[in-house]
Short mmCIF file of C-alpha atoms in Angstrom, two decimals:
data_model
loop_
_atom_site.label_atom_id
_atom_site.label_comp_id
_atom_site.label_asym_id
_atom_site.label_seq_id
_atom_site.Cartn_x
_atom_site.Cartn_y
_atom_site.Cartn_z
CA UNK Z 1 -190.29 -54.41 -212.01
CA UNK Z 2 -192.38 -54.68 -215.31
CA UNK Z 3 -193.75 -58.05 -216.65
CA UNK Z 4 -192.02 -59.20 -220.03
CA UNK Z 5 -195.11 -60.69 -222.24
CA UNK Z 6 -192.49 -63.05 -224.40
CA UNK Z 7 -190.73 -64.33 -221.20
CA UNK Z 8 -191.47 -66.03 -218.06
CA UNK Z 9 -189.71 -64.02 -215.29
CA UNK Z 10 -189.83 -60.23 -214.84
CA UNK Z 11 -186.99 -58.28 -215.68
CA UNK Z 12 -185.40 -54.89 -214.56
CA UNK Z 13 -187.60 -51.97 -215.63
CA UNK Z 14 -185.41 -49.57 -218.14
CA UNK Z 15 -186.02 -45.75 -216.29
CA UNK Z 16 -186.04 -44.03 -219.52
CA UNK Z 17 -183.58 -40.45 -219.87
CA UNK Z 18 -184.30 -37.69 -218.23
CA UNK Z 19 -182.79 -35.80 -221.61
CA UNK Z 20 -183.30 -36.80 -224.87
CA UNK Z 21 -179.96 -35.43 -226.33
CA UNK Z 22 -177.33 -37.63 -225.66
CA UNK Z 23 -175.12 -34.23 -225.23
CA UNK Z 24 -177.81 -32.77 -222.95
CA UNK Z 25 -175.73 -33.03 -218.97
CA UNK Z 26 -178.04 -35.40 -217.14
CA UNK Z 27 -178.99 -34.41 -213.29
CA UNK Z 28 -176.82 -35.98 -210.97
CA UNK Z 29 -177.76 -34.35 -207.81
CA UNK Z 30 -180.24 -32.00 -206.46
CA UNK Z 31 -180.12 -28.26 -207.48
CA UNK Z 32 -178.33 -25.69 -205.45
CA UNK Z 33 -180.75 -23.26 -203.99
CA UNK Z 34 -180.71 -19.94 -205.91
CA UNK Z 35 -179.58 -16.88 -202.80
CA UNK Z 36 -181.65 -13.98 -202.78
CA UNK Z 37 -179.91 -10.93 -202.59
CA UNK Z 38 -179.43 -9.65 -199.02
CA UNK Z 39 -182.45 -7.08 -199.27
CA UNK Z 40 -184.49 -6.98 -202.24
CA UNK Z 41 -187.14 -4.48 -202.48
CA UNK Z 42 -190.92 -5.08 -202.18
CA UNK Z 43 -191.70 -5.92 -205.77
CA UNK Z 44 -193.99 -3.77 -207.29
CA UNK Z 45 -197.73 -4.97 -208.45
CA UNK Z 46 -199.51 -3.91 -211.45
CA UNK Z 47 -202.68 -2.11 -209.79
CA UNK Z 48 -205.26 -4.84 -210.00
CA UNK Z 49 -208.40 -4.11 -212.39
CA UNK Z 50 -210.53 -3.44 -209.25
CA UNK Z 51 -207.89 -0.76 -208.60
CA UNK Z 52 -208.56 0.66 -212.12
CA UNK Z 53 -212.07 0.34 -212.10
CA UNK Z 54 -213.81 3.43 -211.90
CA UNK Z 55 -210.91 5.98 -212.15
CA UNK Z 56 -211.43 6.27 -216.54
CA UNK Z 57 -214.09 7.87 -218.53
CA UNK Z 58 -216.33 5.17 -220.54
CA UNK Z 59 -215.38 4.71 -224.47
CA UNK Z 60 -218.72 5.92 -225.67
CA UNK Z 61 -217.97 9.51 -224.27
CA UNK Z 62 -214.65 9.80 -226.24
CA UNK Z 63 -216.45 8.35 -229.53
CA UNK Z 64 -219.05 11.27 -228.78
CA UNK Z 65 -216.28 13.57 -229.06
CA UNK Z 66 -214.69 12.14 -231.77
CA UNK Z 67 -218.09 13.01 -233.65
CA UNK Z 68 -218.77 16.45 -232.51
CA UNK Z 69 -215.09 17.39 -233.13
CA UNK Z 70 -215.50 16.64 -237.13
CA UNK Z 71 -218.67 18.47 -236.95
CA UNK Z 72 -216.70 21.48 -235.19
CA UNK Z 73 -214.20 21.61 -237.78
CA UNK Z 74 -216.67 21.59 -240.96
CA UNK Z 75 -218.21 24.30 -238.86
CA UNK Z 76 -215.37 26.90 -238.61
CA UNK Z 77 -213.87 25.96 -241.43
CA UNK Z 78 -216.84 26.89 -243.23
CA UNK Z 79 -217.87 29.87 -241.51
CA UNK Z 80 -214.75 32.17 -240.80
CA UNK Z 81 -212.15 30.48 -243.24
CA UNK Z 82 -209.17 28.65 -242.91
CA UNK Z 83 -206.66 31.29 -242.50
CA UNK Z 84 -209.27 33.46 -239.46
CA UNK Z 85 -209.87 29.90 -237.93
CA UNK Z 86 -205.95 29.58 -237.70
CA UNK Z 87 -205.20 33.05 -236.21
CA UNK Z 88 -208.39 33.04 -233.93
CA UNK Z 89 -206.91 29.39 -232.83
CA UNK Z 90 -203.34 31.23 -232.10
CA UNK Z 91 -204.14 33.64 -230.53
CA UNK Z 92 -206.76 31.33 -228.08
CA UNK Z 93 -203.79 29.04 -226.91
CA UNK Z 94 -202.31 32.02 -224.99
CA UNK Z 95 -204.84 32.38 -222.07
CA UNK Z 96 -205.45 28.54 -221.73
CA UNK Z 97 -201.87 28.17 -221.59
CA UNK Z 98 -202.06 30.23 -218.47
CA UNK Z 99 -204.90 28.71 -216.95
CA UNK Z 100 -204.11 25.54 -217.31
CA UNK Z 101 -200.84 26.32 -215.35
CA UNK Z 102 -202.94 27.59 -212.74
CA UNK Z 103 -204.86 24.29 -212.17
CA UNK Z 104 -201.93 22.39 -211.98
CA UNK Z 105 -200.66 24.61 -209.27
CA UNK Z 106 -204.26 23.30 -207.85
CA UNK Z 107 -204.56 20.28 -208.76
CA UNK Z 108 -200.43 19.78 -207.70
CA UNK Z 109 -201.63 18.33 -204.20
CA UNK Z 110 -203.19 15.16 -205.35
CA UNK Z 111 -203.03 15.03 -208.82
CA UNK Z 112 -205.67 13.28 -210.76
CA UNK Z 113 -205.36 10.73 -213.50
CA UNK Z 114 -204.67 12.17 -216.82
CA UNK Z 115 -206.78 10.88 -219.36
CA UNK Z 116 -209.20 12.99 -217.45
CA UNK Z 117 -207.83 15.88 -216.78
CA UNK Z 118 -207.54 15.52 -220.65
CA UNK Z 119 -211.30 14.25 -221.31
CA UNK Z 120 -212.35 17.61 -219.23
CA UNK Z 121 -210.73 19.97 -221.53
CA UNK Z 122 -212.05 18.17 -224.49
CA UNK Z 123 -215.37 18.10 -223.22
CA UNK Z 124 -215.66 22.31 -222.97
CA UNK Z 125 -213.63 22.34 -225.92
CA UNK Z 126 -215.80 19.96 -228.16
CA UNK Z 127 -219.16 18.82 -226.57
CA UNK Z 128 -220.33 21.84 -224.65
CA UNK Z 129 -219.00 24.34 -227.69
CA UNK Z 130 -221.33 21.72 -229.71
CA UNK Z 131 -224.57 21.68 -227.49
CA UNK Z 132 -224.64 25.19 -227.26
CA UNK Z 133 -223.75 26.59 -231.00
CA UNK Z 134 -226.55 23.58 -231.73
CA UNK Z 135 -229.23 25.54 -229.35
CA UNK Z 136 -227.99 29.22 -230.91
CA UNK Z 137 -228.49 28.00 -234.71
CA UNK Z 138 -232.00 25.81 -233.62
CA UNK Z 139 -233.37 28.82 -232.41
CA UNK Z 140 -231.95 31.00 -235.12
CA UNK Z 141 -233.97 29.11 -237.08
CA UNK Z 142 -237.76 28.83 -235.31
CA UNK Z 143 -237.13 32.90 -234.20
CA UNK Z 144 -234.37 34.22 -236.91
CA UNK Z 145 -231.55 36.18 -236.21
CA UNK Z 146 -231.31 37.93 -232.31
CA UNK Z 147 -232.20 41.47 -232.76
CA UNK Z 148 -233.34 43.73 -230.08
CA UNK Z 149 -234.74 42.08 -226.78
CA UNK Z 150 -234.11 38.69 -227.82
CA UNK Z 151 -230.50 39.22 -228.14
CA UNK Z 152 -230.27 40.84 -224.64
CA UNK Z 153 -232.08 37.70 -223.77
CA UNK Z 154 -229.37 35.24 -225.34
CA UNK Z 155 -226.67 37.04 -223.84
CA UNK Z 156 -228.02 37.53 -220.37
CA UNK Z 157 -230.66 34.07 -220.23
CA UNK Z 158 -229.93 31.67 -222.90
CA UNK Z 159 -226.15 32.16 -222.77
CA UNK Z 160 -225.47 31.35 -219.40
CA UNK Z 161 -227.68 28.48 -219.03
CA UNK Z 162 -227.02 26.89 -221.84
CA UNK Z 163 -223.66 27.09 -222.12
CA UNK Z 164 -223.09 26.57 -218.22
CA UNK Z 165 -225.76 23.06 -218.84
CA UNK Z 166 -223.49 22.03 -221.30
CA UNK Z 167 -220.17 22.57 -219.66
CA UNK Z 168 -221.93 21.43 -216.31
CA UNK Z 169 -222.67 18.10 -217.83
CA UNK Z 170 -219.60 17.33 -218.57
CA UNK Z 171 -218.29 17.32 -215.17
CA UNK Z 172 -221.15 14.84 -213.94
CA UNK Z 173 -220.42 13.03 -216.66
CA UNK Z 174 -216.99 12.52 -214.98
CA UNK Z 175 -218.30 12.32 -211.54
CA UNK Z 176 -220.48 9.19 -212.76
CA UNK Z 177 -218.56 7.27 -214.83
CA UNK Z 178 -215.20 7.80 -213.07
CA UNK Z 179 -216.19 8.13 -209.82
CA UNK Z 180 -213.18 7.00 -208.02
CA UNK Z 181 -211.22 9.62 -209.20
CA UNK Z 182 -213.78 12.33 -207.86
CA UNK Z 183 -212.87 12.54 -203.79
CA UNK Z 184 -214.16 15.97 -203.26
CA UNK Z 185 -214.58 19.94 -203.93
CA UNK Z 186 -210.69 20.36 -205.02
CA UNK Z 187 -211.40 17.87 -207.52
CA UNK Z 188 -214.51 18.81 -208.70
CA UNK Z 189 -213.06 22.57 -209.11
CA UNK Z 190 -210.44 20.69 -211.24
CA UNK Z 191 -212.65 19.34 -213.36
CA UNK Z 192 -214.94 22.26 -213.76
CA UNK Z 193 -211.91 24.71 -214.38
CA UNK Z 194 -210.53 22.52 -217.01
CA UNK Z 195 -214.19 21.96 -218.54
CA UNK Z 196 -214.86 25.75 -218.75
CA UNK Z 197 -210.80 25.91 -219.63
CA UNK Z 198 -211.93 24.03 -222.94
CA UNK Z 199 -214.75 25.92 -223.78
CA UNK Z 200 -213.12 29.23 -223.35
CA UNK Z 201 -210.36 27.98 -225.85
CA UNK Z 202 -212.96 27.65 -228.70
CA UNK Z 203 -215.06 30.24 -227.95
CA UNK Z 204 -211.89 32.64 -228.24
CA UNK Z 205 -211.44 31.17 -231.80
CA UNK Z 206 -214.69 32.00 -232.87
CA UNK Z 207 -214.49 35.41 -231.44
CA UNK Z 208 -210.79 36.45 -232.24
CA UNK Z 209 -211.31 34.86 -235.97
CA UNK Z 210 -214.34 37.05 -235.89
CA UNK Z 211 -212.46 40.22 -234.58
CA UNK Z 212 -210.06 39.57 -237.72
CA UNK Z 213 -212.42 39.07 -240.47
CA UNK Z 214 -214.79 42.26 -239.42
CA UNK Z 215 -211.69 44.95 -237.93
CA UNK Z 216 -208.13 43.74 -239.30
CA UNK Z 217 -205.57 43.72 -236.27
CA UNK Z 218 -206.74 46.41 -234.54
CA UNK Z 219 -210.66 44.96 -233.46
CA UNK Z 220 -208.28 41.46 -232.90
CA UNK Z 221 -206.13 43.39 -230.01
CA UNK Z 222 -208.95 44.97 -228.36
CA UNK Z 223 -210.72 41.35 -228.17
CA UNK Z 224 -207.93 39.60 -227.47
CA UNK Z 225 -207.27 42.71 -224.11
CA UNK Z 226 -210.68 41.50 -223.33
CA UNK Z 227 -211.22 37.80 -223.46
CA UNK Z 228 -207.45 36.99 -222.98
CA UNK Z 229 -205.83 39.17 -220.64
CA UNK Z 230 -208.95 40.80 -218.63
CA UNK Z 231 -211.21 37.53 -218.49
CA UNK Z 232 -209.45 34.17 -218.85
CA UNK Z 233 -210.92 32.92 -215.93
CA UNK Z 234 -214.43 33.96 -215.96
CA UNK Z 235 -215.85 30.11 -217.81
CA UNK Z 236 -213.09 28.65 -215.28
CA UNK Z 237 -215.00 30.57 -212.47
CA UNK Z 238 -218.09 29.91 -213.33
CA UNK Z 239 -218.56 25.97 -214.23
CA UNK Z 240 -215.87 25.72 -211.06
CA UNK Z 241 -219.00 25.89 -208.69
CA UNK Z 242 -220.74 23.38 -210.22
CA UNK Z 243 -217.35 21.26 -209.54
CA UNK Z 244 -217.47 22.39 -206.40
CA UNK Z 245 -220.73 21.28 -205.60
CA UNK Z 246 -220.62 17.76 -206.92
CA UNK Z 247 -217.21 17.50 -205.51
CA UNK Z 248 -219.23 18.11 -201.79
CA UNK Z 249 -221.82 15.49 -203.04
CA UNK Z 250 -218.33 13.05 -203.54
CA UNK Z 251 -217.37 13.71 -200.08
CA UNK Z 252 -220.69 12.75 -198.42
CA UNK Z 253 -220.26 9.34 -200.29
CA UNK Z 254 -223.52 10.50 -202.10
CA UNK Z 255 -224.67 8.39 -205.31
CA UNK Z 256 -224.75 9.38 -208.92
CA UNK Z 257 -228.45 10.34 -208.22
CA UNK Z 258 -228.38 11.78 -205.46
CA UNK Z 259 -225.83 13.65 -206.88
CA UNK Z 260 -228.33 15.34 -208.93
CA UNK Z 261 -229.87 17.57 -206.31
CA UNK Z 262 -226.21 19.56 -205.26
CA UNK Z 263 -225.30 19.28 -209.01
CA UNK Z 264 -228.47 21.72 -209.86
CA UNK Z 265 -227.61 24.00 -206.83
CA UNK Z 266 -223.95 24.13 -207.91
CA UNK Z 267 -225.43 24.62 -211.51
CA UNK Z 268 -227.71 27.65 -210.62
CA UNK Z 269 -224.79 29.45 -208.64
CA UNK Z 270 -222.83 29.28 -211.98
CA UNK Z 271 -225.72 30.08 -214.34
CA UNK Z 272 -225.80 33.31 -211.50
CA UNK Z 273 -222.24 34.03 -211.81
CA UNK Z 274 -222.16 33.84 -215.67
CA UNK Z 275 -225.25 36.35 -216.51
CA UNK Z 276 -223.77 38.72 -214.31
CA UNK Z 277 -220.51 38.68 -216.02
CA UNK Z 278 -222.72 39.20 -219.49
CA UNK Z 279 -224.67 41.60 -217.66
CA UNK Z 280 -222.36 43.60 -216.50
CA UNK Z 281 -220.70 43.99 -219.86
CA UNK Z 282 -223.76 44.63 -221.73
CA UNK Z 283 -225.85 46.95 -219.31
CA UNK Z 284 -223.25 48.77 -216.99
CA UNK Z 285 -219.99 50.19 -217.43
CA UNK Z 286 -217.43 47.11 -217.68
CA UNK Z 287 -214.79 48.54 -216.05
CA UNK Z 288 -216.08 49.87 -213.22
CA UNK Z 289 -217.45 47.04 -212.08
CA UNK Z 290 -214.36 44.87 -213.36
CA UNK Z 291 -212.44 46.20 -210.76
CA UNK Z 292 -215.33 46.54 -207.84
CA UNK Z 293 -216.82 43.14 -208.18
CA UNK Z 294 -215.01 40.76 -210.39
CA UNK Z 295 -211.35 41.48 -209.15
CA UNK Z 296 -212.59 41.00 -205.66
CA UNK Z 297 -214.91 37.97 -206.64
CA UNK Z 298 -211.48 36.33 -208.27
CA UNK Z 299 -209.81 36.99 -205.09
CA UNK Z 300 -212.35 34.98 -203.49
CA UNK Z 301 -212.25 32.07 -204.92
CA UNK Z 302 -208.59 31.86 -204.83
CA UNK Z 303 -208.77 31.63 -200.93
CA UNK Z 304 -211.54 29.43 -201.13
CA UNK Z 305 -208.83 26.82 -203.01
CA UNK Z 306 -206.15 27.97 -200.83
CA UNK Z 307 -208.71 26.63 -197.65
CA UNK Z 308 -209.71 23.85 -199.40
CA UNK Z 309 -205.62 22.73 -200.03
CA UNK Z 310 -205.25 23.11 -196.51
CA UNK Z 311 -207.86 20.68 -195.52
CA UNK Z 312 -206.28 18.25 -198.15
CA UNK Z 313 -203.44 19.32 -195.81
CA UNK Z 314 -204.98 18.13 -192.82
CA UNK Z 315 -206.19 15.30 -194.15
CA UNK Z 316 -203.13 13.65 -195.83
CA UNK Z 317 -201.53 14.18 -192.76
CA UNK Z 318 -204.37 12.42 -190.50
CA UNK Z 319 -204.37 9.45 -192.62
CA UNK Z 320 -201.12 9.00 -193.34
CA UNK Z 321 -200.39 9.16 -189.19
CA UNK Z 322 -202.66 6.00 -189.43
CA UNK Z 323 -200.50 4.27 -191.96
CA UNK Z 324 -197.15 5.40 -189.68
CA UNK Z 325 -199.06 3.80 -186.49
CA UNK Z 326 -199.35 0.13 -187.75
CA UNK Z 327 -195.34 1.00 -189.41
CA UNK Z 328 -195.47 1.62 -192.72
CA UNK Z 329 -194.06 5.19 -192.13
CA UNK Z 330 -192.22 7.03 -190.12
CA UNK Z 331 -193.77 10.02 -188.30
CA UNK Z 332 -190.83 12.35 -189.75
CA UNK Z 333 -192.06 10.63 -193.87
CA UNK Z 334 -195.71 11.83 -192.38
CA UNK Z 335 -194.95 15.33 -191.86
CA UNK Z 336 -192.49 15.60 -195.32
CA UNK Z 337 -195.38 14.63 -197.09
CA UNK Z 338 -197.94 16.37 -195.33
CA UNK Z 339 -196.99 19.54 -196.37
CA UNK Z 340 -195.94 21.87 -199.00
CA UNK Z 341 -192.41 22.31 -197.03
CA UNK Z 342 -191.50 19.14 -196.14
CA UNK Z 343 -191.99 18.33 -199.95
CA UNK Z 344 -189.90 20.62 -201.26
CA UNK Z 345 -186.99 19.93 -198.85
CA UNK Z 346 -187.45 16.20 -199.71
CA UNK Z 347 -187.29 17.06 -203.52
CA UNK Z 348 -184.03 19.04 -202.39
CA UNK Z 349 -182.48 15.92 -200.80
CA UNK Z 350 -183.54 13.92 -203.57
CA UNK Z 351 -181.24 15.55 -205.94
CA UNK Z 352 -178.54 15.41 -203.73
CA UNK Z 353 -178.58 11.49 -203.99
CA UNK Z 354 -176.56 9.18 -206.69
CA UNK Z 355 -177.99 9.87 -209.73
CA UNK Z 356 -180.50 12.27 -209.30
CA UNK Z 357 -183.19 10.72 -207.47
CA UNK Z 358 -186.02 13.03 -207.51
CA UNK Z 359 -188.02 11.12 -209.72
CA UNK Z 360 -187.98 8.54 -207.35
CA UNK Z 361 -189.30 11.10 -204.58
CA UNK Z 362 -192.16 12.68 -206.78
CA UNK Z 363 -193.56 8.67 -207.02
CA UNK Z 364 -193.27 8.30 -203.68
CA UNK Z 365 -195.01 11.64 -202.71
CA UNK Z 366 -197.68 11.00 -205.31
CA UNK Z 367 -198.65 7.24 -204.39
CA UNK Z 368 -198.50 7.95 -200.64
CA UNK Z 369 -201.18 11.04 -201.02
CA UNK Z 370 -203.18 8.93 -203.41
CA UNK Z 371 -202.92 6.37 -200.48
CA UNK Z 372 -204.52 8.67 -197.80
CA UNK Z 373 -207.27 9.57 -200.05
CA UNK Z 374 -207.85 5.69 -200.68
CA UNK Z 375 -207.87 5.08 -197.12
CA UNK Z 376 -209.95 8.15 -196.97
CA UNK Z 377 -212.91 6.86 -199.29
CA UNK Z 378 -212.11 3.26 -197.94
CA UNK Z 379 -213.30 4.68 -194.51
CA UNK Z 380 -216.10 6.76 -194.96
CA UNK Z 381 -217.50 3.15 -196.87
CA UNK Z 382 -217.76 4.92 -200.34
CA UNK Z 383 -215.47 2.47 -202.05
CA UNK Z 384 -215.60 -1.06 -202.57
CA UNK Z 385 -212.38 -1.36 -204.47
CA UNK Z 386 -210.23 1.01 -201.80
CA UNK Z 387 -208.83 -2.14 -200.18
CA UNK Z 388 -206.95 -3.54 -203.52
CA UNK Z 389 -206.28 0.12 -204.62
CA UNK Z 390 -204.51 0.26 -200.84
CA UNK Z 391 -202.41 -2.73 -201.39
CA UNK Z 392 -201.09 -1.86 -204.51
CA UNK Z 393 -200.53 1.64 -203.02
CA UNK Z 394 -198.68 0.06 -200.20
CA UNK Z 395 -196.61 -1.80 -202.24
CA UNK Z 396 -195.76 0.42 -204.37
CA UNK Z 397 -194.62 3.22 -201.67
CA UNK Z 398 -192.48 -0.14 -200.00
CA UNK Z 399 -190.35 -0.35 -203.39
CA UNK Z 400 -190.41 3.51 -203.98
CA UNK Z 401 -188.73 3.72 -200.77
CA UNK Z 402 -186.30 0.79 -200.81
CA UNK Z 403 -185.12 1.95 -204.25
CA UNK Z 404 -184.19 5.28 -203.30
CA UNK Z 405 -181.97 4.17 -200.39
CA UNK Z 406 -180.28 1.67 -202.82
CA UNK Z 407 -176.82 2.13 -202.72
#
């Protein structure tokens, strides 16, 4: 009851509408409940920006890029020419074609995020082509032009440790400022190849466009027999060990800094491994000890990545088992995705489904290894963000699941 001013008793108060349209249909009893559908699958979360955090290179590296690319460009362009720049740049995309399949074979276990798989190959490609054609014309400039023994001392000194500096900071540089995304040596061997991957590519178009300008077709064969067919994997090899050692410092939880110290071993072993490659080619005979050192050296280092997928193996399998324990798995999902096997048979099945569900399958293999590794870091207490990363992990292998049973 409201009080009327101009009257002396109260009156009934006027509830105004609930709609203002006299057409609008007015509520005349309570809302029927909306029925879920009988199973719904676990909605899928956006990974939280503690999730993210850490697992992207910072803006200021790409604008750095950005820079020394234009710089590049003026560079060959101005040197060898438009049209040798072109063929030189040709005839490079055939070997890193190749080795880039190769680290994806690699790096097929637990992939890592793009944009820096990508900002590795730009880095050889760009920065570390940049920092070390910038030491080669500086000193070109105090000494003059590397005659004699000082150019046996820029191919067997100066090249390897400059260029190997260069390429090797590139791969801190990633193990710093995206250091989530850095879990250990398969990583870090990632990284590396893809670094020295990079720089190969524009080295080969300064030295095919080279081969062209000074020999015609026939000096561009022989160099291309050489750098492209004999050798694509010599920078890969080399800057690989410094990936490999900072990807050992990532295990052991150990800090940008104290990074440093196994960065500069790791560094050293590929400065090593790189003047004996120039060595070899400049003071012995090439061949020779092509096929008695370096074929056997390659061989080594592939079973060094075939051990270290095996302990990825292992581990997947160890911390997935944990996940399977407390029922978000079943033992059977553990050992499918625990092994190289058990993936390709559920890939198999996964095609057999409505529709072609192997998509589906690839998410769920990918987000439930990325899981392990997260539980992995979350566990050895190098992580502060693992425990959001794990939830939206979680919930994302939950729908993954629930969708490919959907009838």
């Amino acid at each position: 009851m409201t009080l009327d001013p101009g009257a002396s008793r109260p009156r009934p108060s006027l509830t105004p509408p609930e709609f203002a349209s006299a057409l609008a249909q007015p509520r005349v009893a309570a809302p029927a409940a909306i029925t879920p559908p009988p199973s719904s699958p676990t909605p899928v979360q956006l990974p939280t920006a503690a999730a993210r955090r850490g697992r992207s290179a910072s803006v200021w590296i790409i604008g750095i890029l950005v820079l020394v690319l234009i710089v590049l460009v003026a560079y060959f362009l101005t040197a060898l020419g438009p049209a040798a720049s072109l063929i030189g740049m040709v005839l490079a995309v055939v070997p890193l074609v190749g080795v880039l399949l190769a680290v994806r074979i690699v790096d097929r276990w637990e992939p890592e995020p793009r944009g820096l798989l990508i900002l590795a190959i730009a880095w050889g490609a760009i920065a570390a082509v940049g920092i070390a054609l910038g030491v080669d014309l500086l000193l070109s400039m105090v000494f003059g032009p590397a005659t004699g023994a000082r150019e046996v001392l820029q191919t067997v000194v100066q090249a390897p440790v400059v260029e190997e500096f260069a390429k090797g900071l590139g791969v801190f540089l990633i193990f710093a400022t995206a250091r989530r995304a850095f879990d250990g040596p398969i990583d870090g061997i990632v990284y590396g190849a893809l670094v020295g991957a990079g720089f190969a590519f524009t080295e080969n178009i300064q030295y095919f466009a080279v081969s062209f300008i000074e020999g015609g077709a026939t000096e561009t064969t022989t160099t291309f027999f050489l750098r492209g067919i004999l050798s694509p994997f010599a920078h890969v090899m080399f800057t690989s060990v410094t990936g490999f050692a900072l990807g050992l410092a990532a295990r052991r939880g150990l800090s940008t800094g104290q990074a440093i110290g196994p960065g500069l071993l790791g560094l050293a072993g590929a400065i090593a491994l790189h003047a004996f490659w120039n060595g070899s080619a400049m003071f012995g005979d090439f061949f020779f000890l092509y096929l008695t050192l370096q074929v056997p050296l390659f061989i080594g280092f592939i079973l060094g990545v075939v051990a270290l997928r095996r302990e990825e193996s292992r581990l997947t399998r160890r911390r997935l088992g944990e996940y399977a324990a407390a029922g978000w798995f079943t033992p059977q999902e553990v050992d499918m995705l625990a092994t190289s096997a058990g993936r390709k048979a559920a890939l198999a099945w996964a095609r057999t489904l409505r529709g072609d569900r192997t998509p589906l399958m690839k998410t769920f293999i990918t987000d439930a290894t990325a899981l392990a590794a997260t539980r992995q870091r979350a566990i050895t207490g190098r992580d502060p963000q693992a425990a959001a990363e794990e939830r939206d992990l979680l919930a994302k292998t939950a729908a993954t699941r629930a969708a490919m049973f959907a009838p």
